[in-house]
């Protein structure tokens, strides 16, 4: 059974890596082959081969079938961007943000003739609703006028796949509510449905907690521990939690669910054995062990529902449910069987769950604990010493066992995690979480006292965590390992975690050598690589030579705490194992270019900031060695020439000049290959560059000035540059309509190949004897892209 479940998971995982889904006819043939092969092999006594074949094929068929069903609902291209009236129900806990509120919406009917809207969408509501976001509650039925677009997200290496997440949630369109108050009407305050009841309960609990802890720094953590909603935790707190390796504790984790279920089971068993003090002899009617198992499973289910049914919570509930069923059926299963059954149920219910780190870390942690801690403690060690030894070995198993996976998924490992968890686990799991749960349901003023104590405990815990996270060595960064390095490291980990008596366990560390010595890839001397990120409507490019790296612009500001750096650039740098930039060039002060600069400067080491920012700009106070970009600057790195072509020094003396006109224009060349990064210059600046020295503009690749606006990319400028490739860093359906159709057509008419980040994702360029071009949506093609 275990091998069949693992094969089923592998088959489902294979589907998630495919650019195109198998056709329905292929799925039917595959399922028939699985059944026929299983029966044939079983008849010949090959039970293992039969289970592997059937599991692999059926896992592939099941995942592909669910994908076909999920993709059958789509927003027609003709319905994108137009006003559509819909009637439906608020289906999720609304998320409040600066300027509005965001929620899932179950569409019951489309009121606009001829329009087709998928059954579940995500809506943002701006404007008047921002003043009172509490107007929207789960279960309410509304008639709204909306504008929608098909699922789309930024596509970058080591980045979050928003389109896959939308597919997993069954959401096939996103959009916003139009500011037409007379047309946006609440029809009913409640729609009977179990899902809406759960979401309404989560909203009620969140409101109670936030009312008591209004303005408190860790109110978001208390909310996360009670209902699993982590969106209220600020980025600074997340940085500390991630660097100390305790982020798994600031949510409804498996540890918390197990603790609560165990407490419920113990209390139920104690009361049942005493027949609730009624003299009814209940244990004679039904064994207390079975009642306790049922009570624990039901409490776990309730808590998991409050958590929003996340993967770690699912895994814990399924394991507890399997144990409860085994007890009721009189068949005590081994823990490996329990873990595999939980894995199978999780994949059966949600084959997309394996796309997220939580899936692998959750099941990986339990597997590491079962493998390393299967033996009983030494008989000579009893009492609290035995408990301490088990806790220490468990933490050692989780830390060591998950290190290779953590490096693969995040590009870094917390070195202080064992110490931080030793402090945080008892405080959060045994003290803060029970108080938070009790305080969320107790009446006032008792709730104020209990929640206040829980918050105070978090405040006191934050001090040692902050101290542990401060040193640079608190986190070890390394490039994401290649498959062979990962497999070798996992084998070494299994050797090191083997039970006592296994020969020379320390030898397993030798298998970690490639992992520990892995360094970021870099071009050879005299060549350079450029990565143009997909940051939406903004600019951000990473230039790499043999020993140096330069970041040109940092993408837009999406929302407070969310920008091109935190969502795209920094995850990419971590995944590549890059911890230092030799230079950061900010072309000008527009938010779509400078939005992520502060996050870059405060997160990784930057050698120098070169920009056209005004002297009073706050970034100049935080930057090391700030300098103005001016025409005539130049330097050489590893055989690669960097030349600043604009702006002229005289432009800084013109206070009325627009920031676009003062963009830093950088030309990078090696041998006969070159790229020109033109920022947001417009026709007047292009003409000035032509008058100055048109010959210096020649480049193989041109970053389209001002995202391809109508005020840039004149024919004379394009002719002087003479690129073979033009890159347009633009957002999907951006409000500026970049690139303008006339300008985009001009590039094509001049024989220039065009790549748009909204269509192709991140673009990677290799400048050598030949120009290498790769786009993320092609090299990492998935069946849900563009669907």
Coordinates of N, CA and C in Angstrom, one line a residue, residues 217-222 224 229-238 241 250-251:
X217 N 1.4 45.3 18.4 CA 2.3 44.9 17.3 C 2.2 43.4 16.9
X218 N 1.7 42.6 17.8 CA 1.6 41.2 17.5 C 0.2 40.7 17.5
X219 N -0.8 41.6 17.3 CA -2.2 41.2 17.1 C -2.3 40.2 15.9
X220 N -1.6 40.5 14.9 CA -1.7 39.6 13.7 C -1.2 38.2 14.0
X221 N -0.2 38.0 14.9 CA 0.2 36.7 15.3 C -0.9 36.0 16.1
X222 N -1.5 36.7 17.0 CA -2.6 36.1 17.8 C -3.7 35.6 16.8
X224 N -3.4 34.8 13.7 CA -2.9 33.6 12.9 C -3.0 32.3 13.8
X229 N -5.1 33.0 9.7 CA -5.0 34.1 8.8 C -3.7 34.9 9.1
X230 N -2.7 34.7 8.3 CA -1.4 35.3 8.5 C -1.2 36.7 7.9
X231 N -2.2 37.2 7.2 CA -2.1 38.4 6.4 C -1.9 39.6 7.3
X232 N -2.2 39.5 8.6 CA -2.0 40.7 9.4 C -0.7 40.8 10.0
X233 N 0.3 39.9 9.8 CA 1.6 39.9 10.3 C 2.5 40.8 9.4
X234 N 3.1 41.8 10.0 CA 3.9 42.7 9.2 C 5.2 42.1 8.7
X235 N 5.8 42.7 7.7 CA 7.0 42.1 7.1 C 8.2 42.1 8.0
X236 N 8.3 43.0 8.9 CA 9.5 43.0 9.8 C 9.4 41.8 10.7
X237 N 8.2 41.5 11.2 CA 8.0 40.3 12.0 C 8.3 39.0 11.3
X238 N 7.9 38.9 10.0 CA 8.2 37.8 9.2 C 9.7 37.6 9.0
X241 N 10.9 35.9 12.1 CA 10.5 34.6 12.2 C 11.2 33.7 11.1
X250 N 3.9 30.3 13.9 CA 3.0 31.5 13.9 C 1.8 31.2 13.0
X251 N 1.2 30.1 13.1 CA 0.0 29.7 12.4 C -0.6 28.5 13.1

